[in-house]
Tab-separated table of C-alpha atoms in Angstrom:
chain	number	residue	atom	x	y	z
A	1	MET	CA	20.071	-1.765	-20.335
A	2	ASP	CA	21.676	-1.029	-17.103
A	3	ALA	CA	20.186	1.893	-15.052
A	4	PRO	CA	22.112	5.022	-14.776
A	5	ALA	CA	24.627	5.554	-11.863
A	6	PRO	CA	22.982	7.052	-8.929
A	7	SER	CA	23.651	11.087	-8.975
A	8	GLN	CA	24.046	11.345	-5.252
A	9	PRO	CA	25.931	8.417	-3.326
A	10	LEU	CA	24.751	7.375	-0.157
A	11	THR	CA	27.358	8.108	2.700
A	12	ARG	CA	26.136	7.515	5.920
A	13	GLY	CA	29.234	7.276	8.229
A	14	ASP	CA	27.716	9.988	10.692
A	15	PRO	CA	24.368	8.946	11.837
A	16	LEU	CA	23.572	12.585	12.807
A	17	ALA	CA	24.848	14.085	9.694
A	18	GLY	CA	22.733	11.583	8.046
A	19	LEU	CA	19.579	12.915	10.047
A	20	LEU	CA	20.431	16.617	9.483
A	21	GLU	CA	21.178	16.611	5.740
A	22	GLY	CA	17.398	16.558	5.116
A	23	PRO	CA	16.542	20.322	5.267
A	24	ARG	CA	16.120	21.757	1.879
A	25	ALA	CA	14.195	24.797	1.723
A	26	ARG	CA	12.424	25.702	-1.513
A	27	GLY	CA	11.015	29.419	-1.467
A	28	ALA	CA	10.559	29.246	2.161
A	29	PHE	CA	8.296	31.776	4.186
A	30	MET	CA	10.839	34.137	5.968
A	31	ILE	CA	9.867	37.098	7.463
A	32	ARG	CA	11.199	39.514	10.065
A	33	ALA	CA	8.343	40.298	12.564
A	34	CYS	CA	8.429	43.708	14.469
A	35	PHE	CA	6.048	44.530	17.536
A	36	ASP	CA	5.414	46.610	20.446
A	37	PRO	CA	3.299	44.723	23.356
A	38	PRO	CA	0.554	44.035	23.828
A	39	TRP	CA	0.826	41.691	20.800
A	40	ALA	CA	-0.069	38.057	19.780
A	41	VAL	CA	-0.095	35.823	16.509
A	42	ARG	CA	-2.053	32.675	16.217
A	43	VAL	CA	-0.122	30.177	13.790
A	44	GLN	CA	-2.088	27.616	12.286
A	45	ASP	CA	-0.468	27.325	8.916
A	46	HIS	CA	0.006	23.454	9.242
A	47	ALA	CA	3.655	24.004	8.225
A	48	PRO	CA	6.047	20.969	8.805
A	49	LEU	CA	8.608	23.071	10.429
A	50	THR	CA	9.194	26.726	11.786
A	51	VAL	CA	12.229	28.364	13.300
A	52	MET	CA	11.806	31.561	15.498
A	53	LEU	CA	14.746	33.398	16.340
A	54	VAL	CA	14.451	36.205	19.015
A	55	VAL	CA	16.719	39.108	17.838
A	56	ARG	CA	15.450	41.777	20.514
A	57	GLY	CA	12.906	41.952	23.446
A	58	ASP	CA	11.306	38.823	24.340
A	59	ALA	CA	8.454	36.637	23.368
A	60	TRP	CA	6.368	33.555	24.423
A	61	VAL	CA	5.411	30.651	22.174
A	62	VAL	CA	2.259	29.055	23.587
A	63	PRO	CA	1.446	25.406	22.238
A	64	ASP	CA	-2.160	24.275	22.083
A	65	ASP	CA	-0.726	21.018	23.987
A	66	GLY	CA	2.191	21.625	26.339
A	67	ASP	CA	3.646	24.287	28.389
A	68	PRO	CA	4.405	27.819	27.081
A	69	ILE	CA	8.344	28.841	26.498
A	70	ARG	CA	9.496	32.225	26.999
A	71	LEU	CA	12.275	33.435	24.789
A	72	THR	CA	14.634	36.284	25.225
A	73	ALA	CA	17.169	37.851	22.849
A	74	GLY	CA	19.224	35.162	21.209
A	75	ASP	CA	17.038	32.241	22.147
A	76	LEU	CA	15.720	29.913	19.479
A	77	ALA	CA	12.271	27.920	19.089
A	78	MET	CA	11.476	25.241	16.653
A	79	ALA	CA	7.852	24.371	16.104
A	80	ARG	CA	7.080	20.847	14.496
A	81	GLY	CA	3.587	21.038	12.495
A	82	PRO	CA	0.821	20.301	12.013
A	83	GLY	CA	-0.245	21.749	15.579
A	84	ALA	CA	-1.112	25.288	16.199
A	85	TYR	CA	0.580	27.648	18.642
A	86	THR	CA	0.410	31.389	19.654
A	87	CYS	CA	3.524	33.709	19.720
A	88	ALA	CA	2.932	36.765	22.052
A	89	ASP	CA	4.373	39.166	24.373
A	90	ASP	CA	2.530	37.285	27.249
A	91	PRO	CA	0.716	34.062	27.428
A	92	ALA	CA	-2.575	36.038	28.466
A	93	THR	CA	-2.673	38.316	25.575
A	94	ALA	CA	-5.507	37.531	22.897
A	95	PRO	CA	-4.614	36.821	19.285
A	96	GLN	CA	-4.799	39.881	17.034
A	97	ALA	CA	-3.699	37.931	13.804
A	98	LEU	CA	-3.845	34.550	12.391
A	99	VAL	CA	-1.264	33.029	9.917
A	100	LEU	CA	-2.835	30.552	7.627
A	101	PRO	CA	-1.421	28.158	5.052
A	102	ASP	CA	0.424	29.730	2.208
A	103	GLY	CA	1.348	32.645	3.871
A	104	GLU	CA	-2.131	34.107	4.136
A	105	CYS	CA	-2.910	36.295	7.339
A	106	ALA	CA	-6.243	37.231	8.829
A	107	TYR	CA	-7.994	38.874	11.566
A	108	PRO	CA	-9.317	36.512	14.183
A	109	ASP	CA	-12.818	37.388	12.446
A	110	GLY	CA	-11.609	35.829	9.453
A	111	ARG	CA	-11.157	39.161	7.556
A	112	SER	CA	-7.991	39.479	5.341
A	113	LEU	CA	-4.964	40.877	6.925
A	114	ASN	CA	-2.596	40.504	3.933
A	115	GLY	CA	-0.794	43.846	3.284
A	116	SER	CA	-2.092	45.908	6.176
A	117	MET	CA	0.912	44.908	8.523
A	118	ASP	CA	3.671	45.211	5.832
A	119	LEU	CA	6.583	47.224	6.974
A	120	GLY	CA	8.882	46.613	3.723
A	121	VAL	CA	10.633	43.670	2.165
A	122	ARG	CA	9.794	40.545	4.343
A	123	THR	CA	9.028	42.746	7.143
A	124	TRP	CA	5.788	42.583	9.156
A	125	GLY	CA	4.477	43.989	12.289
A	126	ASP	CA	3.885	47.371	14.136
A	127	ARG	CA	6.919	49.401	13.319
A	128	LEU	CA	10.359	48.703	12.143
A	129	ASP	CA	11.891	49.820	15.659
A	130	GLY	CA	9.509	47.812	17.815
A	131	SER	CA	10.445	46.640	21.226
A	132	THR	CA	10.375	42.906	19.945
A	133	VAL	CA	11.847	41.792	16.605
A	134	VAL	CA	11.703	37.942	15.784
A	135	LEU	CA	13.045	36.190	12.609
A	136	ILE	CA	10.844	33.644	11.409
A	137	GLY	CA	11.655	30.984	8.628
A	138	THR	CA	8.928	28.484	7.775
A	139	TYR	CA	9.286	25.226	5.597
A	140	THR	CA	6.188	25.174	3.938
A	141	MET	CA	5.899	21.674	2.145
A	142	ASP	CA	6.573	18.140	3.904
A	143	ASP	CA	9.108	17.211	1.218
A	144	GLU	CA	11.386	19.960	2.438
A	145	ILE	CA	12.211	18.122	5.683
A	146	ASN	CA	13.559	14.667	6.093
A	147	GLY	CA	10.633	12.671	7.650
A	148	ARG	CA	13.023	10.778	10.041
A	149	LEU	CA	14.174	14.316	11.133
A	150	LEU	CA	10.661	15.631	11.954
A	151	ASP	CA	9.730	12.007	13.868
A	152	ALA	CA	12.775	12.762	16.161
A	153	LEU	CA	11.717	16.032	17.001
A	154	PRO	CA	9.213	17.130	19.758
A	155	PRO	CA	6.386	19.469	18.681
A	156	LEU	CA	8.100	22.486	20.438
A	157	LEU	CA	11.847	22.805	21.167
A	158	SER	CA	13.975	25.801	22.395
A	159	LEU	CA	17.391	26.931	22.830
A	160	THR	CA	18.548	29.751	25.247
A	161	ASP	CA	21.321	31.875	24.215
A	162	ASP	CA	23.664	30.660	27.061
A	163	VAL	CA	23.856	27.058	25.429
A	164	TRP	CA	23.493	28.071	21.696
A	165	ARG	CA	25.253	30.873	19.928
A	166	CYS	CA	24.440	31.831	16.236
A	167	PRO	CA	26.718	33.800	14.132
A	168	LEU	CA	24.047	33.546	11.376
A	169	THR	CA	21.918	35.927	13.338
A	170	PRO	CA	23.470	39.421	11.907
A	171	LEU	CA	23.526	38.036	8.271
A	172	LEU	CA	20.035	36.949	8.394
A	173	MET	CA	19.137	40.370	9.560
A	174	ASP	CA	20.975	42.194	6.827
A	175	GLU	CA	19.852	39.717	4.151
A	176	ILE	CA	16.103	39.192	4.913
A	177	ALA	CA	15.245	42.754	4.066
A	178	ARG	CA	17.225	42.764	0.756
A	179	ASP	CA	15.426	42.802	-2.469
A	180	GLU	CA	17.790	41.440	-5.077
A	181	PRO	CA	18.040	38.662	-7.785
A	182	GLY	CA	18.555	35.386	-6.175
A	183	GLN	CA	17.640	36.598	-2.683
A	184	GLU	CA	15.096	33.662	-2.276
A	185	VAL	CA	17.850	31.027	-2.745
A	186	VAL	CA	20.242	32.643	-0.445
A	187	LEU	CA	17.515	32.985	2.297
A	188	ASP	CA	16.628	29.297	1.790
A	189	ARG	CA	20.202	28.032	2.269
A	190	MET	CA	20.579	30.318	5.293
A	191	LEU	CA	17.439	28.691	6.777
A	192	ASP	CA	18.611	25.312	6.256
A	193	LEU	CA	22.011	26.489	7.984
A	194	LEU	CA	20.350	27.637	10.829
A	195	VAL	CA	18.064	24.495	11.536
A	196	ILE	CA	21.243	22.556	11.229
A	197	ALA	CA	23.202	24.266	13.756
A	198	ALA	CA	20.103	24.536	16.229
A	199	LEU	CA	19.427	20.807	15.850
A	200	ARG	CA	22.987	20.035	16.145
A	201	ALA	CA	23.077	21.864	19.600
A	202	TRP	CA	19.943	20.496	20.719
A	203	PHE	CA	20.816	16.831	19.945
A	204	SER	CA	24.070	17.354	21.922
A	205	ARG	CA	22.268	18.051	25.051
A	206	PRO	CA	22.056	15.064	27.446
A	207	GLU	CA	18.484	15.836	28.430
A	208	THR	CA	17.401	16.067	24.939
A	209	ALA	CA	14.461	13.362	24.239
A	210	ALA	CA	16.317	12.218	21.146
A	211	PRO	CA	14.777	9.138	19.511
A	212	ALA	CA	15.491	5.796	20.891
A	213	TRP	CA	18.341	4.769	18.320
A	214	TYR	CA	20.141	7.833	18.870
A	215	HIS	CA	20.593	7.053	22.493
A	216	ALA	CA	21.434	3.424	21.450
A	217	LEU	CA	24.376	4.574	19.412
A	218	ALA	CA	26.271	4.623	22.791
A	219	ASP	CA	25.749	0.997	23.527
A	220	PRO	CA	28.963	-1.019	22.351
A	221	VAL	CA	26.848	-3.685	20.662
A	222	VAL	CA	23.671	-1.990	19.236
A	223	GLY	CA	25.707	1.087	18.497
A	224	ARG	CA	28.015	-0.892	16.150
A	225	VAL	CA	24.974	-2.697	14.407
A	226	LEU	CA	23.309	0.697	13.829
A	227	ARG	CA	26.645	2.231	12.260
A	228	LEU	CA	26.756	-0.999	10.267
A	229	LEU	CA	23.222	-0.314	8.925
A	230	GLN	CA	23.644	3.500	8.379
A	231	ASP	CA	26.867	3.089	6.610
A	232	ASP	CA	25.774	0.440	4.269
A	233	PRO	CA	21.838	0.178	4.189
A	234	ALA	CA	21.948	-1.390	0.570
A	235	HIS	CA	24.050	-4.757	2.058
A	236	PRO	CA	22.042	-7.782	2.263
A	237	TRP	CA	22.314	-7.742	6.219
A	238	THR	CA	20.677	-10.548	8.167
A	239	VAL	CA	20.411	-10.836	11.891
A	240	ALA	CA	23.017	-13.475	11.930
A	241	ALA	CA	25.480	-11.419	9.872
A	242	LEU	CA	25.085	-8.340	12.149
A	243	ALA	CA	25.458	-10.708	15.159
A	244	ALA	CA	28.666	-11.758	13.912
A	245	LYS	CA	29.817	-8.247	13.252
A	246	ALA	CA	28.780	-7.403	16.884
A	247	GLY	CA	30.376	-10.493	18.456
A	248	VAL	CA	26.986	-11.725	20.144
A	249	SER	CA	24.448	-14.318	19.472
A	250	ARG	CA	21.514	-13.777	16.988
A	251	ALA	CA	19.067	-13.854	20.124
A	252	ALA	CA	21.261	-11.781	22.354
A	253	LEU	CA	21.185	-8.861	19.529
A	254	ALA	CA	17.515	-9.290	18.628
A	255	ARG	CA	16.646	-8.911	22.339
A	256	ARG	CA	19.093	-5.963	23.065
A	257	PHE	CA	18.424	-3.973	19.825
A	258	THR	CA	14.572	-4.301	20.287
A	259	GLU	CA	15.006	-3.315	23.911
A	260	LEU	CA	17.097	-0.136	23.222
A	261	VAL	CA	15.601	0.708	19.582
A	262	GLY	CA	12.193	-0.149	20.215
A	263	GLU	CA	11.871	-2.496	17.112
A	264	PRO	CA	13.772	-5.429	15.640
A	265	PRO	CA	16.890	-5.072	13.641
A	266	MET	CA	15.325	-5.823	10.622
A	267	THR	CA	12.271	-3.554	11.032
A	268	HIS	CA	14.659	-0.734	11.492
A	269	LEU	CA	16.558	-1.333	8.456
A	270	THR	CA	13.418	-1.485	6.359
A	271	GLY	CA	12.212	1.951	7.808
A	272	TYR	CA	15.612	3.466	7.178
A	273	ARG	CA	15.887	1.988	3.687
A	274	LEU	CA	12.473	3.320	2.711
A	275	ALA	CA	13.239	6.688	4.200
A	276	LEU	CA	16.310	7.149	2.101
A	277	ALA	CA	14.463	5.984	-1.015
A	278	ALA	CA	11.799	8.807	-0.202
A	279	GLU	CA	14.707	11.360	-0.109
A	280	LEU	CA	16.167	10.124	-3.229
A	281	LEU	CA	12.966	10.256	-4.992
A	282	ARG	CA	12.363	13.632	-4.128
A	283	ASP	CA	15.879	15.027	-4.750
A	284	THR	CA	17.215	13.153	-7.722
A	285	ASP	CA	16.065	11.955	-10.938
A	286	ASP	CA	17.462	8.593	-10.529
A	287	THR	CA	15.512	5.610	-11.814
A	288	ILE	CA	13.366	3.567	-9.466
A	289	ALA	CA	15.548	0.728	-10.135
A	290	ALA	CA	18.795	2.719	-9.583
A	291	ILE	CA	17.287	3.849	-6.319
A	292	ALA	CA	16.409	0.414	-5.410
A	293	ARG	CA	19.997	-0.804	-5.627
A	294	GLN	CA	21.258	2.143	-3.596
A	295	VAL	CA	18.841	1.340	-0.553
A	296	GLY	CA	19.179	-2.546	-0.717
A	297	TYR	CA	16.084	-3.838	-2.832
A	298	GLY	CA	16.753	-6.066	-5.649
A	299	SER	CA	14.229	-4.456	-8.165
A	300	ALA	CA	12.324	-1.591	-8.833
A	301	PHE	CA	9.173	-3.964	-8.298
A	302	ALA	CA	10.411	-5.001	-4.702
A	303	LEU	CA	11.049	-1.418	-3.709
A	304	SER	CA	7.532	-0.314	-5.075
A	305	SER	CA	5.886	-3.025	-3.228
A	306	ALA	CA	7.345	-2.104	0.201
A	307	PHE	CA	7.337	1.454	-0.484
A	308	LYS	CA	3.551	1.482	-1.246
A	309	ARG	CA	2.769	-0.819	1.720
A	310	VAL	CA	4.642	1.703	4.178
A	311	HIS	CA	3.865	5.042	2.360
A	312	GLY	CA	0.393	4.477	0.968
A	313	ARG	CA	1.454	5.362	-2.492
A	314	SER	CA	3.954	4.037	-5.271
A	315	PRO	CA	7.429	5.529	-5.594
A	316	GLN	CA	6.326	7.175	-8.773
A	317	GLU	CA	3.188	8.878	-7.279
A	318	HIS	CA	5.564	9.966	-4.375
A	319	ARG	CA	7.941	11.698	-6.798
A	320	ALA	CA	5.144	13.220	-8.846
A	321	ARG	CA	3.539	14.579	-5.628
A	322	ALA	CA	6.663	16.066	-4.504
A	323	ALA	CA	7.179	17.801	-8.106
A	324	ALA	CA	3.592	19.004	-7.919
A	325	ARG	CA	4.155	20.607	-4.617
A	326	ARG	CA	7.188	22.434	-5.799
A	327	ALA	CA	5.521	23.574	-9.141
A	328	SER	CA	2.496	24.992	-6.720
A	329	HIS	CA	4.795	26.830	-4.441
A	330	PRO	CA	7.318	28.667	-6.696
A	331	PRO	CA	10.092	30.906	-5.241
A	332	ARG	CA	8.469	34.212	-4.263
A	333	ALA	CA	9.555	37.543	-6.001
């Protein structure tokens, strides 16, 4: 019996769109933080990705490794986990609170802080009209974010108001304090849009340290090959076939591709196929055989062998793990 048709056909005409389509929050941790100086919060929640958007005042983000970043009204920062960092009015201010996994909060000495700084629905801090207001959105589970996207990001990035304008800010300010049915879903989708808009702006900057393959897209030979692989990952590509499409010899393609992308064409294709398979296992109910066909493997067994070799677990285990995480993190009331 044939496997059912895939529920989500793969369309990868725009490589950046393929990268950005991954963020899918599910009951994300979202708050409005309101503070008066001096203030400092140490974040060690191991979250895969956190977004901080300054609405009023200014703030510093101080990573454990790297230079502090100062944010003013309208600026945005994005922190990639699991590294810890501190948000403060000044880099020298000692932390007054700890943010831990699963939204738990504590004093620096370990005593629970949960509830003592609540200011209302999804609002936390000193007082509602504090001199600094920051909107914070956190993806709490790894499978909410495209792994290829996380790999493409630095531990901490920022966008200033002069290069980044976000019409979502007033909408988020209005929505985050509401307590209505379905509000979590609304906020999840708004967080996804915020992340996509920010990353689109960040990737467009010439000084951005984007992944090697992203810069290689500008090369007339390697860029064409990358688009062929991304447009149709299921095709039975060979180096010879790709070289013919690009109008160069196999040796020339292999040498130039490896030089610009950092790995040979077939290695890159394998990684891309398995990343797509991981997304489909997370987001669809398609059978392993159907997913194998979508990403270029001849059978469920072939996909399972390659997937386990790279990810350390079988496709079934990957899917079960994602489902278990979703079940253990239900949407917050």
